[in-house]
Short mmCIF file of C-alpha atoms in Angstrom, two decimals:
data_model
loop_
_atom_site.label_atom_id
_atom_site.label_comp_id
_atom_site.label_asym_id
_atom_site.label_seq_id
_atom_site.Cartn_x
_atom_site.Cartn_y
_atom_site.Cartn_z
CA UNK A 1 16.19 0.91 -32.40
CA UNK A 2 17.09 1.97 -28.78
CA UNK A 3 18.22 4.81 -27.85
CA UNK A 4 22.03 3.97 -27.23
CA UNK A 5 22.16 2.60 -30.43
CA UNK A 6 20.57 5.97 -31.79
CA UNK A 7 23.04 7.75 -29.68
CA UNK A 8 26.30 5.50 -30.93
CA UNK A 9 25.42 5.75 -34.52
CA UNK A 10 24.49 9.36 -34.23
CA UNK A 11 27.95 9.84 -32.65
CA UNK A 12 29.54 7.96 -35.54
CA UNK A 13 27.75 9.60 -38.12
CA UNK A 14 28.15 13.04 -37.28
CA UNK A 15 31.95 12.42 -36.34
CA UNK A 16 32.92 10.51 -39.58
CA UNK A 17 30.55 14.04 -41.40
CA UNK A 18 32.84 16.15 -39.63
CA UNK A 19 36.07 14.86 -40.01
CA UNK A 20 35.49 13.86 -43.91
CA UNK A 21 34.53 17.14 -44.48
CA UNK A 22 37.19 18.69 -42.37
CA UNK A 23 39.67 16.60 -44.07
CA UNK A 24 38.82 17.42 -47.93
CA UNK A 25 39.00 21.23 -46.89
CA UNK A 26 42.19 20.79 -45.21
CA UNK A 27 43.80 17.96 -48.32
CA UNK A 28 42.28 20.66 -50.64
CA UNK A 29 44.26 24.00 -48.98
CA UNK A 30 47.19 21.68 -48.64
CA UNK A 31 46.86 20.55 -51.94
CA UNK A 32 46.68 24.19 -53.35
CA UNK A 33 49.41 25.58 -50.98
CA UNK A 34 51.57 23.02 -52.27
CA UNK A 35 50.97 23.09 -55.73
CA UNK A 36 51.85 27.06 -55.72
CA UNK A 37 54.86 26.31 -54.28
CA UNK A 38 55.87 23.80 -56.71
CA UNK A 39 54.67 26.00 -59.63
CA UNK A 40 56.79 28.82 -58.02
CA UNK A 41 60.04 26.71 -57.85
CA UNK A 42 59.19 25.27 -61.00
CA UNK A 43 59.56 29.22 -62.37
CA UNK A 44 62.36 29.77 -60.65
CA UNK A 45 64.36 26.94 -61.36
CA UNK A 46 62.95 27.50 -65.61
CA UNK A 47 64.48 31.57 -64.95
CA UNK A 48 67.91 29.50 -63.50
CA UNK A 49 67.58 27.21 -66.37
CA UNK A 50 67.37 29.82 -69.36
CA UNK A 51 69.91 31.79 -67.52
CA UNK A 52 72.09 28.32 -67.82
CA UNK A 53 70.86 27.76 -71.17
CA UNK A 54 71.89 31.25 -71.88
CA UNK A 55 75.15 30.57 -70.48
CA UNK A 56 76.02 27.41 -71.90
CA UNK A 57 73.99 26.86 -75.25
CA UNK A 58 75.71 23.63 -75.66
CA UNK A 59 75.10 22.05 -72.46
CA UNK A 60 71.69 20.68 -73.25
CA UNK A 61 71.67 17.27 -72.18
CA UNK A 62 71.71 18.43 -68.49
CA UNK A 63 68.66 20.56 -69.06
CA UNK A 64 66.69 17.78 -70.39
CA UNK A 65 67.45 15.31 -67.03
CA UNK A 66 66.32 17.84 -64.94
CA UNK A 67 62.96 18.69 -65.40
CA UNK A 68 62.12 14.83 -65.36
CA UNK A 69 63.71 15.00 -62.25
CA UNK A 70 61.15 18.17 -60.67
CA UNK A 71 58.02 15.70 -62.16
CA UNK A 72 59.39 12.76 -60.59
CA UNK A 73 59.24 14.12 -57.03
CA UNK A 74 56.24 15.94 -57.28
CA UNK A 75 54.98 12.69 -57.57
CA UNK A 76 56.56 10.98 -55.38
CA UNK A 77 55.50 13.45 -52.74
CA UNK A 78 51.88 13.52 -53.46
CA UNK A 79 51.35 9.53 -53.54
CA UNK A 80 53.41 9.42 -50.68
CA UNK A 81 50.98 11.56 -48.69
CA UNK A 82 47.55 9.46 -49.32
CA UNK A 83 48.74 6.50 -47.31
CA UNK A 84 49.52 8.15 -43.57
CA UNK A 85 46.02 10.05 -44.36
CA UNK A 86 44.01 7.06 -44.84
CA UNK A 87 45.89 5.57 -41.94
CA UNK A 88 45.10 8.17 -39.75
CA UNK A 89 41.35 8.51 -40.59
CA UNK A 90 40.86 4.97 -39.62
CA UNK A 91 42.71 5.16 -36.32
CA UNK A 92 40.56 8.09 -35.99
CA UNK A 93 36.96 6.85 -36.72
CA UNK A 94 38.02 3.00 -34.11
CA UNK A 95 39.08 6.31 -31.27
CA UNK A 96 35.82 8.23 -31.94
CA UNK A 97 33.86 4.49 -31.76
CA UNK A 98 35.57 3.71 -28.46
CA UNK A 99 34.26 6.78 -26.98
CA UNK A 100 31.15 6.83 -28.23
CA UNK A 101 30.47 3.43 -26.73
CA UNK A 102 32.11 4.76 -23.41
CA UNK A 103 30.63 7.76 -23.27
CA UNK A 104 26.99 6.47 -24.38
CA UNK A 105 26.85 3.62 -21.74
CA UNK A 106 27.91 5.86 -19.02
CA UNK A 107 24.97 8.47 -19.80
CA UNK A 108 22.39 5.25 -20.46
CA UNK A 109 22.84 3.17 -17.30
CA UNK A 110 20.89 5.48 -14.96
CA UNK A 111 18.40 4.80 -17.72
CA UNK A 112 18.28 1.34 -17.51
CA UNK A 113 18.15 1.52 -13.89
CA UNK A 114 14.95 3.80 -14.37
CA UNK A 115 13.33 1.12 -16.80
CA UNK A 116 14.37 -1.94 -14.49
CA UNK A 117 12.40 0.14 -11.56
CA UNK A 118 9.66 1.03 -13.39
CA UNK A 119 9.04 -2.93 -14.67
CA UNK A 120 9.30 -3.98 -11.15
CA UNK A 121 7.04 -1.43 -10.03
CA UNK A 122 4.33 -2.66 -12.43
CA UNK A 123 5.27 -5.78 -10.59
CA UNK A 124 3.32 -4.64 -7.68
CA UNK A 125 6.91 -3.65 -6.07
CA UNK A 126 6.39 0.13 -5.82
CA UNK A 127 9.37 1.73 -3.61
CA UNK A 128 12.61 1.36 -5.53
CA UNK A 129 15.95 2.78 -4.48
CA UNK A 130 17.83 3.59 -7.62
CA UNK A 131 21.09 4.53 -6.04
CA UNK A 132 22.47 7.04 -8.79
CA UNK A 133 24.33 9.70 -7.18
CA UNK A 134 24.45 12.78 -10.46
CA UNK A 135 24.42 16.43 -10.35
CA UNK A 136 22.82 16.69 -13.96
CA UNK A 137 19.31 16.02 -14.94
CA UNK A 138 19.18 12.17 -14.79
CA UNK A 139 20.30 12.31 -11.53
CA UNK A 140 17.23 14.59 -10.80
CA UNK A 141 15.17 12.29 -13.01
CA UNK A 142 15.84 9.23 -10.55
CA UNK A 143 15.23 11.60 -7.45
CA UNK A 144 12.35 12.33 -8.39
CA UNK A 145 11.19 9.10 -9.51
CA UNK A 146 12.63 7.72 -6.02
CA UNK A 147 9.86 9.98 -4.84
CA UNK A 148 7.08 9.30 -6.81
CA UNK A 149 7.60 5.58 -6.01
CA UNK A 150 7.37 6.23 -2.23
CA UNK A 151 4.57 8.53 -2.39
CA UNK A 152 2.89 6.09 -5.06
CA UNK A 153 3.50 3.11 -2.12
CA UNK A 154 1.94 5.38 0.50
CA UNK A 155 -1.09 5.95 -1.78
CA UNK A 156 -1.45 2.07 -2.37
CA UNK A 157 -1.22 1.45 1.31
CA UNK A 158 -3.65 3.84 2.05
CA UNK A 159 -6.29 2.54 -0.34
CA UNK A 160 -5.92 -0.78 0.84
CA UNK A 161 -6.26 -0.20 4.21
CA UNK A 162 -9.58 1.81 3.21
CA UNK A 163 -10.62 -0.99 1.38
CA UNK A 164 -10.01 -3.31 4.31
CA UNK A 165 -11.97 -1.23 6.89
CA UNK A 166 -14.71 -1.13 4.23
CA UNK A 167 -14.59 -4.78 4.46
CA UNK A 168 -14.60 -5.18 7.98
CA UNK A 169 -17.49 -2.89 8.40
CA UNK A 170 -19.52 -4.53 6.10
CA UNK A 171 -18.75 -7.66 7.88
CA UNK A 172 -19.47 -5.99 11.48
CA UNK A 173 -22.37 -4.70 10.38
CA UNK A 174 -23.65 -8.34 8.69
CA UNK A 175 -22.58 -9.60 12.06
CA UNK A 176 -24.47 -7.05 14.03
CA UNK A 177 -27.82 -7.84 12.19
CA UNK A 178 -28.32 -11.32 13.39
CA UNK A 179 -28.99 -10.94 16.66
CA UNK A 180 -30.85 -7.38 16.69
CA UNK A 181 -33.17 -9.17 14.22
CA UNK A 182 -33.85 -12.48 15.76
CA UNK A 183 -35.09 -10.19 18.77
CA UNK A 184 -37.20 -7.93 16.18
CA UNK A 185 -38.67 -11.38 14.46
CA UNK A 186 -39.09 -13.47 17.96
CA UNK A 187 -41.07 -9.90 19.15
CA UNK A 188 -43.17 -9.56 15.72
CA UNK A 189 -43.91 -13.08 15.90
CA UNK A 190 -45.32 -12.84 19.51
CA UNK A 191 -47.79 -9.93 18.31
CA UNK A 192 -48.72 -11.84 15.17
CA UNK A 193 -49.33 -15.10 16.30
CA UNK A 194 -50.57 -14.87 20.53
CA UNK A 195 -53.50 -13.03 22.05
CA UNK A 196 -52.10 -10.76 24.12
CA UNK A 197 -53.05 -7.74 26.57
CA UNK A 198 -52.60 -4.10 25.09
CA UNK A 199 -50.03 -3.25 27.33
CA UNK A 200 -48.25 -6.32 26.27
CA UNK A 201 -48.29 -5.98 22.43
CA UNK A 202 -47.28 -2.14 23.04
CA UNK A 203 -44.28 -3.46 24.94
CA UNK A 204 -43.51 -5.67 22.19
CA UNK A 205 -43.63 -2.94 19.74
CA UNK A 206 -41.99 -1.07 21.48
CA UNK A 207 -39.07 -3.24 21.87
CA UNK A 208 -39.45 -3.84 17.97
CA UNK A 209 -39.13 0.35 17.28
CA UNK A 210 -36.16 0.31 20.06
CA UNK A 211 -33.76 -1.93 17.96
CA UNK A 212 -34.88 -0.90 14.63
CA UNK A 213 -34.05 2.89 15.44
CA UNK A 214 -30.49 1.13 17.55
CA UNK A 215 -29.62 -0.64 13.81
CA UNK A 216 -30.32 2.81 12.22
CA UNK A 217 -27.70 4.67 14.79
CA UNK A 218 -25.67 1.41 14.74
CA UNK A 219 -25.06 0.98 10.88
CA UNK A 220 -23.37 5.26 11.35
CA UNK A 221 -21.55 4.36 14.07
CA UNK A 222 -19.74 1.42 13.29
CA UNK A 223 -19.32 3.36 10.08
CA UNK A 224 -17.51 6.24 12.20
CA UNK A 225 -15.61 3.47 14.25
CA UNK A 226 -13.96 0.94 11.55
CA UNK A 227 -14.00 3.06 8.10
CA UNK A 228 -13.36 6.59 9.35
CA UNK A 229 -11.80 5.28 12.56
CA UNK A 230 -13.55 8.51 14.37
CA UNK A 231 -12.63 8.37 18.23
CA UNK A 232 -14.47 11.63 19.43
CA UNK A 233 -17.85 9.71 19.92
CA UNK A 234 -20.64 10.81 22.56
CA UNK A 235 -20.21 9.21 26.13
CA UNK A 236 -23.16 9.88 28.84
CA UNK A 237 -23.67 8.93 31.81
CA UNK A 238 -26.25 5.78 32.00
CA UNK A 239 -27.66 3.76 34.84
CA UNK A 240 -26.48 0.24 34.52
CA UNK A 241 -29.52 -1.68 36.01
CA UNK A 242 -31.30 0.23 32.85
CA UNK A 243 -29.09 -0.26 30.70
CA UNK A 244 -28.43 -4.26 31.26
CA UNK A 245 -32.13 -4.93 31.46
CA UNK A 246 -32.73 -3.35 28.12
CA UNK A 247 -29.99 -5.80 26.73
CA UNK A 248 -31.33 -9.14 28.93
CA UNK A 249 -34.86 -8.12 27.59
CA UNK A 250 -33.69 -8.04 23.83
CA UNK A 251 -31.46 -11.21 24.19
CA UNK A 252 -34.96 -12.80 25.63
CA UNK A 253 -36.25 -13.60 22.42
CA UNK A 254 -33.31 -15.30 20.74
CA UNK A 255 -33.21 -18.05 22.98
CA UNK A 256 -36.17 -18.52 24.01
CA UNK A 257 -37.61 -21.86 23.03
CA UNK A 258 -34.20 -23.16 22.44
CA UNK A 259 -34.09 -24.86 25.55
CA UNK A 260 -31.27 -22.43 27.20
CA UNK A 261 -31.67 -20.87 30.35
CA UNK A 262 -30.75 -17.53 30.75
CA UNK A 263 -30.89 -14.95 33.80
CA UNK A 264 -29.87 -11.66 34.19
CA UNK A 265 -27.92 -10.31 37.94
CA UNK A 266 -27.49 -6.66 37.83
CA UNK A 267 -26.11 -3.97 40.05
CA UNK A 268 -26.92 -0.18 39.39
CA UNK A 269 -24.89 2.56 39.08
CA UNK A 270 -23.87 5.31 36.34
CA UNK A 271 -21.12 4.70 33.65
CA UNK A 272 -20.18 6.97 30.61
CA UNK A 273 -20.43 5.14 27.68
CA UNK A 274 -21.72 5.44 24.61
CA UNK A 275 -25.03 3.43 24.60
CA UNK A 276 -24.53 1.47 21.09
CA UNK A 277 -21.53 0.24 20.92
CA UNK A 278 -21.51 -1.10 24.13
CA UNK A 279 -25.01 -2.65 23.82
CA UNK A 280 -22.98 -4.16 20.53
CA UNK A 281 -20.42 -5.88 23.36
CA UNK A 282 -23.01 -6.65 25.64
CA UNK A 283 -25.36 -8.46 22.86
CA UNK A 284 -21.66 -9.98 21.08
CA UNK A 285 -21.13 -11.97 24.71
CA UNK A 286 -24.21 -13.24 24.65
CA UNK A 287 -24.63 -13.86 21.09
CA UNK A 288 -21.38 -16.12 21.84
CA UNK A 289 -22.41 -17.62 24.70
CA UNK A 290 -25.65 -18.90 23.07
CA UNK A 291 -23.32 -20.63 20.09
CA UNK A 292 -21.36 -22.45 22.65
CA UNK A 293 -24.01 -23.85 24.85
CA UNK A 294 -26.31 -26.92 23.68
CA UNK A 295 -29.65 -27.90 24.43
CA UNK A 296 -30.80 -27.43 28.51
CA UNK A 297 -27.44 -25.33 28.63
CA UNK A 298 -26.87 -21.57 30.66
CA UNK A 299 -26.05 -18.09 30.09
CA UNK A 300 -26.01 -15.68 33.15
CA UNK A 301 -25.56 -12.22 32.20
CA UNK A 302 -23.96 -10.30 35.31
CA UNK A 303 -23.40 -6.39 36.42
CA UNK A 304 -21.53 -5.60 39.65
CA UNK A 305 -19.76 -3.44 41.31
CA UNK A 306 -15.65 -4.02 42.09
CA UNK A 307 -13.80 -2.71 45.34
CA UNK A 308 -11.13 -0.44 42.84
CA UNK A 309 -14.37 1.23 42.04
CA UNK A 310 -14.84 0.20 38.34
CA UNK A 311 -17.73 -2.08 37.19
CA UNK A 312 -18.08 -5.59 35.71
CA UNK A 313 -20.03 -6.70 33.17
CA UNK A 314 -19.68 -10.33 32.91
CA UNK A 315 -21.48 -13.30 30.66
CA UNK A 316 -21.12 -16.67 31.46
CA UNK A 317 -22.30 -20.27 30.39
CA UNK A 318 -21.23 -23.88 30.96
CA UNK A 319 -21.01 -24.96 26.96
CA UNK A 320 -18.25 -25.72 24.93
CA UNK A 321 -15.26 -23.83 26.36
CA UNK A 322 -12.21 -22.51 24.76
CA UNK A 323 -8.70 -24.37 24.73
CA UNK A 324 -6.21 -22.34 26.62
CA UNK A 325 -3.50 -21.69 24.01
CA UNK A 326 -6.50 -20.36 21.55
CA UNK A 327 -7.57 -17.60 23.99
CA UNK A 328 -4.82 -15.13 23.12
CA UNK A 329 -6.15 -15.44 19.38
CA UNK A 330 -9.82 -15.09 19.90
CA UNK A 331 -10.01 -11.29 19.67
CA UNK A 332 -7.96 -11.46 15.99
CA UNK A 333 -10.64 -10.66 13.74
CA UNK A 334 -11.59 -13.42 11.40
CA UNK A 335 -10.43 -16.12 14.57
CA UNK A 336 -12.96 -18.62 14.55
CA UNK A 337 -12.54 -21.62 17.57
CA UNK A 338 -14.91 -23.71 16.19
CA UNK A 339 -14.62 -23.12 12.30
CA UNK A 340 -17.84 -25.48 11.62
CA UNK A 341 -20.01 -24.85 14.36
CA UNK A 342 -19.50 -20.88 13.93
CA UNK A 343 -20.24 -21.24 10.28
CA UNK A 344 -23.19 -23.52 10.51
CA UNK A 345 -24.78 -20.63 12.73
CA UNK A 346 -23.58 -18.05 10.87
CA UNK A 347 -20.51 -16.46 12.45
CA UNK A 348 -17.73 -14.73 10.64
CA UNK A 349 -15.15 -14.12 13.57
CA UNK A 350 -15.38 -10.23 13.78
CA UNK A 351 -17.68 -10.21 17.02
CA UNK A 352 -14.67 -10.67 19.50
CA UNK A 353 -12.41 -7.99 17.63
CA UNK A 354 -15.28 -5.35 17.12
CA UNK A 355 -15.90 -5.88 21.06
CA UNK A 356 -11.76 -5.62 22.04
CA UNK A 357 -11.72 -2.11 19.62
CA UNK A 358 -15.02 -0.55 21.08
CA UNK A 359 -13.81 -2.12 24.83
CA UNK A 360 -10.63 0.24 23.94
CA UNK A 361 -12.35 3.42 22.52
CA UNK A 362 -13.98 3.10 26.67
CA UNK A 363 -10.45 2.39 28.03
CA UNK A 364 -11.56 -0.54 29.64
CA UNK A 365 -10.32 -4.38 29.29
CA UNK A 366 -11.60 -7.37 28.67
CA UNK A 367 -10.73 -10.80 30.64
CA UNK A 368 -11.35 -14.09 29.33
CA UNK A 369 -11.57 -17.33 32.07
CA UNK A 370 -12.46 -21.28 30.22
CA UNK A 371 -11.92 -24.27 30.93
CA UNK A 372 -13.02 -26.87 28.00
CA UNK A 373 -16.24 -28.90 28.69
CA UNK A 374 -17.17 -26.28 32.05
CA UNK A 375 -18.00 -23.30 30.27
CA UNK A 376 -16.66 -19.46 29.58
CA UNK A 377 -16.57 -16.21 31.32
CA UNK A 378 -16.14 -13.25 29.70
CA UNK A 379 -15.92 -10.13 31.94
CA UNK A 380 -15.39 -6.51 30.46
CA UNK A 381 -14.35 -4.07 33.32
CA UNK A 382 -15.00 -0.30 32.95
CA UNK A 383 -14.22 2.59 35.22
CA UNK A 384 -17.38 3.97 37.14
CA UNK A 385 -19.05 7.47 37.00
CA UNK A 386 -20.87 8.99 39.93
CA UNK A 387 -23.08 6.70 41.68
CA UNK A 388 -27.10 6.76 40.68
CA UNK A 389 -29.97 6.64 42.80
CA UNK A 390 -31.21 3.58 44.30
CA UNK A 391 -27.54 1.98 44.23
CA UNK A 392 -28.25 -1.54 46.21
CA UNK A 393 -30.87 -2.93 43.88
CA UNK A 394 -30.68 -6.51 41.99
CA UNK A 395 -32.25 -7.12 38.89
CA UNK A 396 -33.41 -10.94 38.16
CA UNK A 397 -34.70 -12.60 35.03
CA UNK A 398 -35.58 -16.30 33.75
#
């Protein structure tokens, strides 16, 4: 049963208890009060009558039509009294129904509201304005509940967005692998499979221990950077002719044999960056740049210094290109231009959007110039440091 029908009948019952019980109390004093009072005037009128009969012995035929007549109204009086009663008591349990019902649906809507919320909640609908303006403790029941359902929406919000930086990190990071171990494989295959000079294989292992130990520091950091969002990370100063070459020398690998051509130009001087996420840009560009070109095609990986005294770091080839109302979409994460071709070589369209958030955490910006069929450039400019030694130098690889 639910509870307005508990309360109505509960209402009912406990009215119709009272007021029969009320009732035979009061019928029964009444009764009593009424029956002294006839039993009184019965005595009195006997003490008139013997007086009478005292008086005039031989009037007895009068004395004999009046005490029919006492019976007769007692009587009368007494049946004529059950009917307004029974009347009344009727009229009297329809008034107590009426505002029972009233009364009962008035205190139970705010209720209903409550369990109409609470199914749409379960619905996956979680803040819920309840609109019941009362002063008693429902109304403070739906407060409250208006309050759990925003914190409880807050909550939800928060663990998805968790969740989704989880994902994203776990797709960075898959993303980040490729191209760190295609260097690592190209170099172990070089010491497994070529005679070469000691100070050549140590190179090569070296560059192996390099990006093994720059995965280790790179798994924390994009860790810090997408699921904790952390912006407080280390910047240092580092010398850009360096720091380029170590990123041409790892890209080496990964296209070598493929039939690409790629050269390095680079310009020194000293930025403050932080050294693995922006080797994670730097190998991104070129990572995209190799999926674009085809056979016999060209990446040029470029460092130079600008007149407003920032520096460019630039990658460009002459493959595929990218149509110009798609270039305001290519940083969205997930944004794939070529759906097929980046699957079929194993992109998931978080490179460009890692790069635009770690591009950001530097306060730097990223351009994008294509022309379909001619080729990409992608330049990232960053604000310079002080100037390092030996300032004028070019770098050159092929």
């Amino acid at each position: 049963m639910k509870f307005f029908w508990k309360i109505f009948c509960s209402t009912i019952i406990i009215t119709a208890f009272t007021c029969s019980a009320g009732g035979y109390y009061l019928i029964r004093s009444q009764f009593h009060l009424s029956l002294d009072r006839e039993i009184a005037a019965a005595y009195s009128e006997n003490a008139i009558l013997w007086q009478i009969m005292d008086e005039e012995l031989k009037d007895l035929t009068s004395m004999k039509e009046e005490v029919p007549d006492i019976a007769d109204n007692i009587t009368v009086n007494v049946s004529g009294g059950s009917i307004p009663f029974a009347v009344m008591l009727c009229v009297l349990f329809a008034g107590v129904g009426l505002v029972s019902f009233i009364v009962s649906s008035l205190l139970l809507s705010p209720l209903k509201k409550l369990s109409s919320a609470t199914k749409q909640m379960a619905d996956g609908s979680f803040r819920q304005q309840l609109n019941i303006s009362r002063n008693d403790e429902v109304g403070e029941l739906a407060s409250d509940f208006e309050q759990m359902s925003v914190k409880l929406e807050e909550m939800v919000n928060e663990l998805k967005e968790y969740s989704r930086r989880q994902k994203d990190f776990v797709d960075n990071f898959s993303h980040e692998l490729k191209t760190p171990l295609t260097s690592i494989i190209g170099y172990a295959d070089m010491i497994r499979s070529k005679e070469m000079e000691p100070e050549r294989r140590m190179a090569c292992a070296d560059y192996i221990y390099t990006e093994g130990k720059r995965l280790e520091m790179l798994s924390l950091k994009l860790m810090d950077l997408i699921v904790l969002e952390k912006q407080d990370f280390t910047f240092r100063p580092v010398h850009m002719r360096e720091f380029l070459g170590q990123v041409a020398d790892a890209f080496s690998p990964v296209v070598s044999g493929s039939g690409i051509s790629f050269s390095a130009r680079i310009q020194d001087t000293a930025l403050r960056v932080e050294p693995d996420l922006m080797k994670t840009v730097c190998m991104n560009l070129l990572d995209n740049a190799r999926k674009a070109v085809d056979y016999e095609g060209s990446i040029v990986l470029t460092g130079r210094k600008i007149p407003n005294g920032a520096y460019c770091i630039s990658v460009e080839d002459n493959g595929k290109g990218i149509p110009k109302e798609e270039i305001s979409r290519i940083t969205e994460a997930f944004y794939m231009v070529d759906k097929s071709r980046a699957r079929a070589q194993g992109g998931a369209g978080m490179g460009l959007a890692l790069c635009s958030r770690i591009i950001e955490l530097h306060r730097g910006r990223m351009k994008f110039v294509s022309r379909v069929g001619r080729g990409t450039r992608v330049s990232v400019y960053l604000r310079a440091g002080r100037r390092a030694p030996g300032d004028a130098g070019e770098r050159r690889q092929g």
